[in-house]
PDB file of C-alpha atoms in Angstrom:
ATOM      1  CA  UNK A   1      15.375 -13.023   7.590  1.00  0.00           C
ATOM      2  CA  UNK A   2      12.016 -15.108   8.218  1.00  0.00           C
ATOM      3  CA  UNK A   3      13.982 -17.693   9.788  1.00  0.00           C
ATOM      4  CA  UNK A   4      16.112 -15.169  11.698  1.00  0.00           C
ATOM      5  CA  UNK A   5      12.766 -13.622  13.092  1.00  0.00           C
ATOM      6  CA  UNK A   6      11.083 -17.085  14.182  1.00  0.00           C
ATOM      7  CA  UNK A   7      14.427 -17.792  16.043  1.00  0.00           C
ATOM      8  CA  UNK A   8      14.275 -14.604  18.100  1.00  0.00           C
ATOM      9  CA  UNK A   9      10.074 -15.036  18.391  1.00  0.00           C
ATOM     10  CA  UNK A  10      11.137 -18.842  20.185  1.00  0.00           C
ATOM     11  CA  UNK A  11      13.768 -17.214  22.329  1.00  0.00           C
ATOM     12  CA  UNK A  12      11.623 -14.291  23.416  1.00  0.00           C
ATOM     13  CA  UNK A  13       8.797 -16.621  24.042  1.00  0.00           C
ATOM     14  CA  UNK A  14      10.836 -18.971  26.907  1.00  0.00           C
ATOM     15  CA  UNK A  15      12.588 -15.792  28.240  1.00  0.00           C
ATOM     16  CA  UNK A  16       9.256 -13.896  28.877  1.00  0.00           C
ATOM     17  CA  UNK A  17       7.712 -17.159  30.332  1.00  0.00           C
ATOM     18  CA  UNK A  18      11.177 -17.045  32.884  1.00  0.00           C
ATOM     19  CA  UNK A  19       9.919 -13.302  33.981  1.00  0.00           C
ATOM     20  CA  UNK A  20      12.415 -11.325  31.627  1.00  0.00           C
ATOM     21  CA  UNK A  21      15.534 -13.332  33.602  1.00  0.00           C
ATOM     22  CA  UNK A  22      18.637 -11.114  33.114  1.00  0.00           C
ATOM     23  CA  UNK A  23      17.322  -7.559  32.712  1.00  0.00           C
ATOM     24  CA  UNK A  24      18.419  -4.621  34.689  1.00  0.00           C
ATOM     25  CA  UNK A  25      16.283  -3.916  37.830  1.00  0.00           C
ATOM     26  CA  UNK A  26      15.207  -0.906  35.470  1.00  0.00           C
ATOM     27  CA  UNK A  27      14.272  -2.686  32.493  1.00  0.00           C
ATOM     28  CA  UNK A  28      12.298  -5.214  34.640  1.00  0.00           C
ATOM     29  CA  UNK A  29      10.238  -2.340  36.557  1.00  0.00           C
ATOM     30  CA  UNK A  30       9.246  -0.790  33.127  1.00  0.00           C
ATOM     31  CA  UNK A  31       8.396  -4.196  31.414  1.00  0.00           C
ATOM     32  CA  UNK A  32       6.300  -4.443  34.387  1.00  0.00           C
ATOM     33  CA  UNK A  33       4.693  -1.538  34.315  1.00  0.00           C
ATOM     34  CA  UNK A  34       3.687  -1.623  30.547  1.00  0.00           C
ATOM     35  CA  UNK A  35       2.743  -5.133  30.498  1.00  0.00           C
ATOM     36  CA  UNK A  36       1.768  -6.353  33.881  1.00  0.00           C
ATOM     37  CA  UNK A  37      -0.379  -3.466  35.315  1.00  0.00           C
ATOM     38  CA  UNK A  38      -3.613  -2.032  34.763  1.00  0.00           C
ATOM     39  CA  UNK A  39      -3.351   1.082  32.726  1.00  0.00           C
ATOM     40  CA  UNK A  40      -6.349   3.999  32.801  1.00  0.00           C
ATOM     41  CA  UNK A  41      -6.158   7.266  30.810  1.00  0.00           C
ATOM     42  CA  UNK A  42      -7.448  10.257  32.329  1.00  0.00           C
ATOM     43  CA  UNK A  43     -10.828   9.735  30.641  1.00  0.00           C
ATOM     44  CA  UNK A  44     -11.229   6.241  32.746  1.00  0.00           C
ATOM     45  CA  UNK A  45     -10.870   4.225  29.553  1.00  0.00           C
ATOM     46  CA  UNK A  46      -8.832   1.176  29.967  1.00  0.00           C
ATOM     47  CA  UNK A  47      -5.494   1.132  28.164  1.00  0.00           C
ATOM     48  CA  UNK A  48      -3.087  -1.776  27.015  1.00  0.00           C
ATOM     49  CA  UNK A  49      -0.402  -1.976  24.645  1.00  0.00           C
ATOM     50  CA  UNK A  50      -1.299  -4.050  21.722  1.00  0.00           C
ATOM     51  CA  UNK A  51       0.550  -7.333  21.516  1.00  0.00           C
ATOM     52  CA  UNK A  52       2.570  -6.511  18.429  1.00  0.00           C
ATOM     53  CA  UNK A  53       4.044  -3.519  20.513  1.00  0.00           C
ATOM     54  CA  UNK A  54       4.838  -5.611  23.674  1.00  0.00           C
ATOM     55  CA  UNK A  55       6.686  -8.013  20.751  1.00  0.00           C
ATOM     56  CA  UNK A  56       8.829  -5.370  18.954  1.00  0.00           C
ATOM     57  CA  UNK A  57      10.106  -3.482  22.635  1.00  0.00           C
ATOM     58  CA  UNK A  58      10.440  -7.053  23.922  1.00  0.00           C
ATOM     59  CA  UNK A  59      12.498  -8.353  20.813  1.00  0.00           C
ATOM     60  CA  UNK A  60      14.741  -5.180  20.967  1.00  0.00           C
ATOM     61  CA  UNK A  61      15.500  -5.613  24.847  1.00  0.00           C
ATOM     62  CA  UNK A  62      16.229  -9.264  23.899  1.00  0.00           C
ATOM     63  CA  UNK A  63      18.551  -8.653  21.647  1.00  0.00           C
ATOM     64  CA  UNK A  64      20.250  -5.842  22.613  1.00  0.00           C
ATOM     65  CA  UNK A  65      20.320  -6.297  26.486  1.00  0.00           C
ATOM     66  CA  UNK A  66      20.338  -9.956  27.544  1.00  0.00           C
ATOM     67  CA  UNK A  67      21.941 -11.083  24.208  1.00  0.00           C
ATOM     68  CA  UNK A  68      24.420  -8.300  23.399  1.00  0.00           C
ATOM     69  CA  UNK A  69      24.021  -8.020  19.673  1.00  0.00           C
ATOM     70  CA  UNK A  70      25.344  -5.445  17.819  1.00  0.00           C
ATOM     71  CA  UNK A  71      25.160  -6.119  14.599  1.00  0.00           C
ATOM     72  CA  UNK A  72      23.518  -8.303  12.133  1.00  0.00           C
ATOM     73  CA  UNK A  73      26.079 -10.456  11.636  1.00  0.00           C
ATOM     74  CA  UNK A  74      26.201 -11.499  15.464  1.00  0.00           C
ATOM     75  CA  UNK A  75      22.615 -11.498  15.634  1.00  0.00           C
ATOM     76  CA  UNK A  76      22.687 -14.284  12.752  1.00  0.00           C
ATOM     77  CA  UNK A  77      25.592 -15.974  14.521  1.00  0.00           C
ATOM     78  CA  UNK A  78      23.693 -15.935  17.849  1.00  0.00           C
ATOM     79  CA  UNK A  79      20.938 -17.741  16.337  1.00  0.00           C
ATOM     80  CA  UNK A  80      22.604 -19.703  14.135  1.00  0.00           C
ATOM     81  CA  UNK A  81      21.020 -18.682  10.792  1.00  0.00           C
ATOM     82  CA  UNK A  82      22.795 -18.264   7.908  1.00  0.00           C
ATOM     83  CA  UNK A  83      22.197 -14.963   5.999  1.00  0.00           C
ATOM     84  CA  UNK A  84      23.630 -14.023   2.980  1.00  0.00           C
ATOM     85  CA  UNK A  85      25.380 -10.518   3.009  1.00  0.00           C
ATOM     86  CA  UNK A  86      28.686  -8.990   3.590  1.00  0.00           C
ATOM     87  CA  UNK A  87      29.569  -8.692   7.316  1.00  0.00           C
ATOM     88  CA  UNK A  88      32.283  -6.317   6.349  1.00  0.00           C
ATOM     89  CA  UNK A  89      29.441  -3.639   5.488  1.00  0.00           C
ATOM     90  CA  UNK A  90      27.805  -4.359   9.139  1.00  0.00           C
ATOM     91  CA  UNK A  91      29.660  -1.755  10.869  1.00  0.00           C
ATOM     92  CA  UNK A  92      26.486   0.429  13.044  1.00  0.00           C
ATOM     93  CA  UNK A  93      24.210  -1.127  15.332  1.00  0.00           C
ATOM     94  CA  UNK A  94      20.726  -0.989  13.457  1.00  0.00           C
ATOM     95  CA  UNK A  95      17.711  -2.340  15.174  1.00  0.00           C
ATOM     96  CA  UNK A  96      14.226  -2.166  13.468  1.00  0.00           C
ATOM     97  CA  UNK A  97      10.461  -2.949  13.548  1.00  0.00           C
ATOM     98  CA  UNK A  98       8.422  -4.325  10.802  1.00  0.00           C
ATOM     99  CA  UNK A  99       4.997  -3.486  11.986  1.00  0.00           C
ATOM    100  CA  UNK A 100       2.175  -2.466   9.845  1.00  0.00           C
ATOM    101  CA  UNK A 101       0.682   0.827   9.199  1.00  0.00           C
ATOM    102  CA  UNK A 102      -1.452   2.171  12.067  1.00  0.00           C
ATOM    103  CA  UNK A 103      -0.253  -0.924  14.354  1.00  0.00           C
ATOM    104  CA  UNK A 104       1.731   1.650  16.609  1.00  0.00           C
ATOM    105  CA  UNK A 105       5.315   2.306  16.304  1.00  0.00           C
ATOM    106  CA  UNK A 106       5.388   5.744  17.513  1.00  0.00           C
ATOM    107  CA  UNK A 107       4.433   3.629  20.296  1.00  0.00           C
ATOM    108  CA  UNK A 108       7.409   1.665  20.364  1.00  0.00           C
ATOM    109  CA  UNK A 109       9.891   4.034  19.837  1.00  0.00           C
ATOM    110  CA  UNK A 110       8.147   5.883  22.748  1.00  0.00           C
ATOM    111  CA  UNK A 111       8.994   2.456  24.940  1.00  0.00           C
ATOM    112  CA  UNK A 112      12.185   2.198  23.301  1.00  0.00           C
ATOM    113  CA  UNK A 113      13.124   6.111  24.691  1.00  0.00           C
ATOM    114  CA  UNK A 114      12.044   5.313  28.053  1.00  0.00           C
ATOM    115  CA  UNK A 115      13.982   2.167  28.183  1.00  0.00           C
ATOM    116  CA  UNK A 116      17.152   3.488  26.991  1.00  0.00           C
ATOM    117  CA  UNK A 117      16.790   6.950  28.954  1.00  0.00           C
ATOM    118  CA  UNK A 118      15.873   5.287  32.246  1.00  0.00           C
ATOM    119  CA  UNK A 119      18.482   2.993  32.156  1.00  0.00           C
ATOM    120  CA  UNK A 120      20.870   5.642  31.209  1.00  0.00           C
ATOM    121  CA  UNK A 121      19.670   8.345  34.249  1.00  0.00           C
ATOM    122  CA  UNK A 122      19.841   5.148  36.548  1.00  0.00           C
ATOM    123  CA  UNK A 123      23.343   4.621  35.936  1.00  0.00           C
ATOM    124  CA  UNK A 124      22.359   0.885  34.738  1.00  0.00           C
ATOM    125  CA  UNK A 125      25.935  -0.911  34.629  1.00  0.00           C
ATOM    126  CA  UNK A 126      25.303  -4.294  32.724  1.00  0.00           C
ATOM    127  CA  UNK A 127      28.045  -3.621  30.039  1.00  0.00           C
ATOM    128  CA  UNK A 128      25.645  -1.982  27.517  1.00  0.00           C
ATOM    129  CA  UNK A 129      25.705   1.550  26.053  1.00  0.00           C
ATOM    130  CA  UNK A 130      21.971   3.651  27.299  1.00  0.00           C
ATOM    131  CA  UNK A 131      21.468   6.746  25.659  1.00  0.00           C
ATOM    132  CA  UNK A 132      19.740   9.848  26.696  1.00  0.00           C
ATOM    133  CA  UNK A 133      19.403  11.305  23.303  1.00  0.00           C
ATOM    134  CA  UNK A 134      17.807  10.262  20.362  1.00  0.00           C
ATOM    135  CA  UNK A 135      17.199  10.814  16.775  1.00  0.00           C
ATOM    136  CA  UNK A 136      14.375  10.189  15.142  1.00  0.00           C
ATOM    137  CA  UNK A 137      14.192  10.195  11.413  1.00  0.00           C
ATOM    138  CA  UNK A 138      11.053  10.029   9.012  1.00  0.00           C
ATOM    139  CA  UNK A 139      10.834   9.029   5.900  1.00  0.00           C
ATOM    140  CA  UNK A 140       8.504  11.772   4.628  1.00  0.00           C
ATOM    141  CA  UNK A 141       6.999  15.024   5.469  1.00  0.00           C
ATOM    142  CA  UNK A 142       3.532  13.330   6.816  1.00  0.00           C
ATOM    143  CA  UNK A 143       5.540  11.008   9.261  1.00  0.00           C
ATOM    144  CA  UNK A 144       7.871  13.867  10.503  1.00  0.00           C
ATOM    145  CA  UNK A 145       4.599  16.002  10.957  1.00  0.00           C
ATOM    146  CA  UNK A 146       3.112  12.998  13.106  1.00  0.00           C
ATOM    147  CA  UNK A 147       5.849  12.369  15.286  1.00  0.00           C
ATOM    148  CA  UNK A 148       6.274  16.000  15.936  1.00  0.00           C
ATOM    149  CA  UNK A 149       3.282  15.839  17.264  1.00  0.00           C
ATOM    150  CA  UNK A 150       4.068  13.076  19.437  1.00  0.00           C
ATOM    151  CA  UNK A 151       7.457  13.605  20.699  1.00  0.00           C
ATOM    152  CA  UNK A 152       7.347  17.566  20.792  1.00  0.00           C
ATOM    153  CA  UNK A 153       5.419  17.874  23.696  1.00  0.00           C
ATOM    154  CA  UNK A 154       6.142  15.110  26.570  1.00  0.00           C
ATOM    155  CA  UNK A 155       2.432  15.695  27.766  1.00  0.00           C
ATOM    156  CA  UNK A 156       1.075  14.458  23.923  1.00  0.00           C
ATOM    157  CA  UNK A 157       2.619  11.176  24.602  1.00  0.00           C
ATOM    158  CA  UNK A 158       4.412  10.343  27.184  1.00  0.00           C
ATOM    159  CA  UNK A 159       2.639  11.766  30.130  1.00  0.00           C
ATOM    160  CA  UNK A 160      -1.131  11.254  28.476  1.00  0.00           C
ATOM    161  CA  UNK A 161      -0.010   7.019  28.134  1.00  0.00           C
ATOM    162  CA  UNK A 162       1.829   4.527  30.518  1.00  0.00           C
ATOM    163  CA  UNK A 163       5.210   4.861  29.455  1.00  0.00           C
ATOM    164  CA  UNK A 164       6.746   6.415  32.688  1.00  0.00           C
ATOM    165  CA  UNK A 165       5.891   5.068  36.094  1.00  0.00           C
ATOM    166  CA  UNK A 166       4.607   7.674  38.082  1.00  0.00           C
ATOM    167  CA  UNK A 167       7.750   8.177  40.770  1.00  0.00           C
ATOM    168  CA  UNK A 168       6.087   9.890  43.885  1.00  0.00           C
ATOM    169  CA  UNK A 169       8.427  11.900  46.309  1.00  0.00           C
ATOM    170  CA  UNK A 170       8.007  14.759  48.998  1.00  0.00           C
ATOM    171  CA  UNK A 171       8.473  18.292  47.725  1.00  0.00           C
ATOM    172  CA  UNK A 172      11.250  18.251  50.318  1.00  0.00           C
ATOM    173  CA  UNK A 173      12.980  14.814  49.050  1.00  0.00           C
ATOM    174  CA  UNK A 174      12.423  16.333  45.225  1.00  0.00           C
ATOM    175  CA  UNK A 175      13.988  19.521  45.767  1.00  0.00           C
ATOM    176  CA  UNK A 176      17.209  17.423  47.056  1.00  0.00           C
ATOM    177  CA  UNK A 177      17.351  15.603  43.869  1.00  0.00           C
ATOM    178  CA  UNK A 178      18.482  17.141  40.222  1.00  0.00           C
ATOM    179  CA  UNK A 179      15.345  15.814  38.451  1.00  0.00           C
ATOM    180  CA  UNK A 180      13.589  16.702  35.359  1.00  0.00           C
ATOM    181  CA  UNK A 181      10.123  17.727  36.036  1.00  0.00           C
ATOM    182  CA  UNK A 182       7.312  16.286  33.790  1.00  0.00           C
ATOM    183  CA  UNK A 183       4.122  17.753  35.109  1.00  0.00           C
ATOM    184  CA  UNK A 184       2.760  15.389  37.558  1.00  0.00           C
ATOM    185  CA  UNK A 185       5.670  12.933  37.184  1.00  0.00           C
ATOM    186  CA  UNK A 186       9.251  13.868  38.366  1.00  0.00           C
ATOM    187  CA  UNK A 187      12.310  11.319  36.544  1.00  0.00           C
ATOM    188  CA  UNK A 188      15.157  11.694  39.211  1.00  0.00           C
ATOM    189  CA  UNK A 189      18.396  11.746  37.705  1.00  0.00           C
TER     190      UNK A 189
END
């Protein structure tokens, strides 16, 4: 598995250097917003996503949206890395991040949710399925409490931190569109 991880990282470095070539316009806008723009929180402190968070969401987007791999078997074949496992048991797409405690896994989940959600509601047609519904599974009650705290109230995570680009419309234009109002930001469907 370490060899596969190293091959993915090498591919992502080249992809990043080519300005995320091949992603949907929605994904490109999100990546640019998250990692190229300056962000300030309400108290005017500067905010940046950590390098490990950036690398994690880039890996997910690269493997899913660019490569189109939906199984470990296809992933290992695509990167020409031999893994010892039974491919007949690899029936469902599973994506994971190996990140240390306190390294920002919840933020990576929020980045992944925003990426999938916006590609879904903007109707990205790139041959990939994008979701607007999400199931988050917690390994224990302590983690569940933290996830509930982060995701039950959109203002807690999605509006406090720069996950969603601020989309500004006049009230007349916004009223004509079917949208979800998230306080100061309107997400257009």
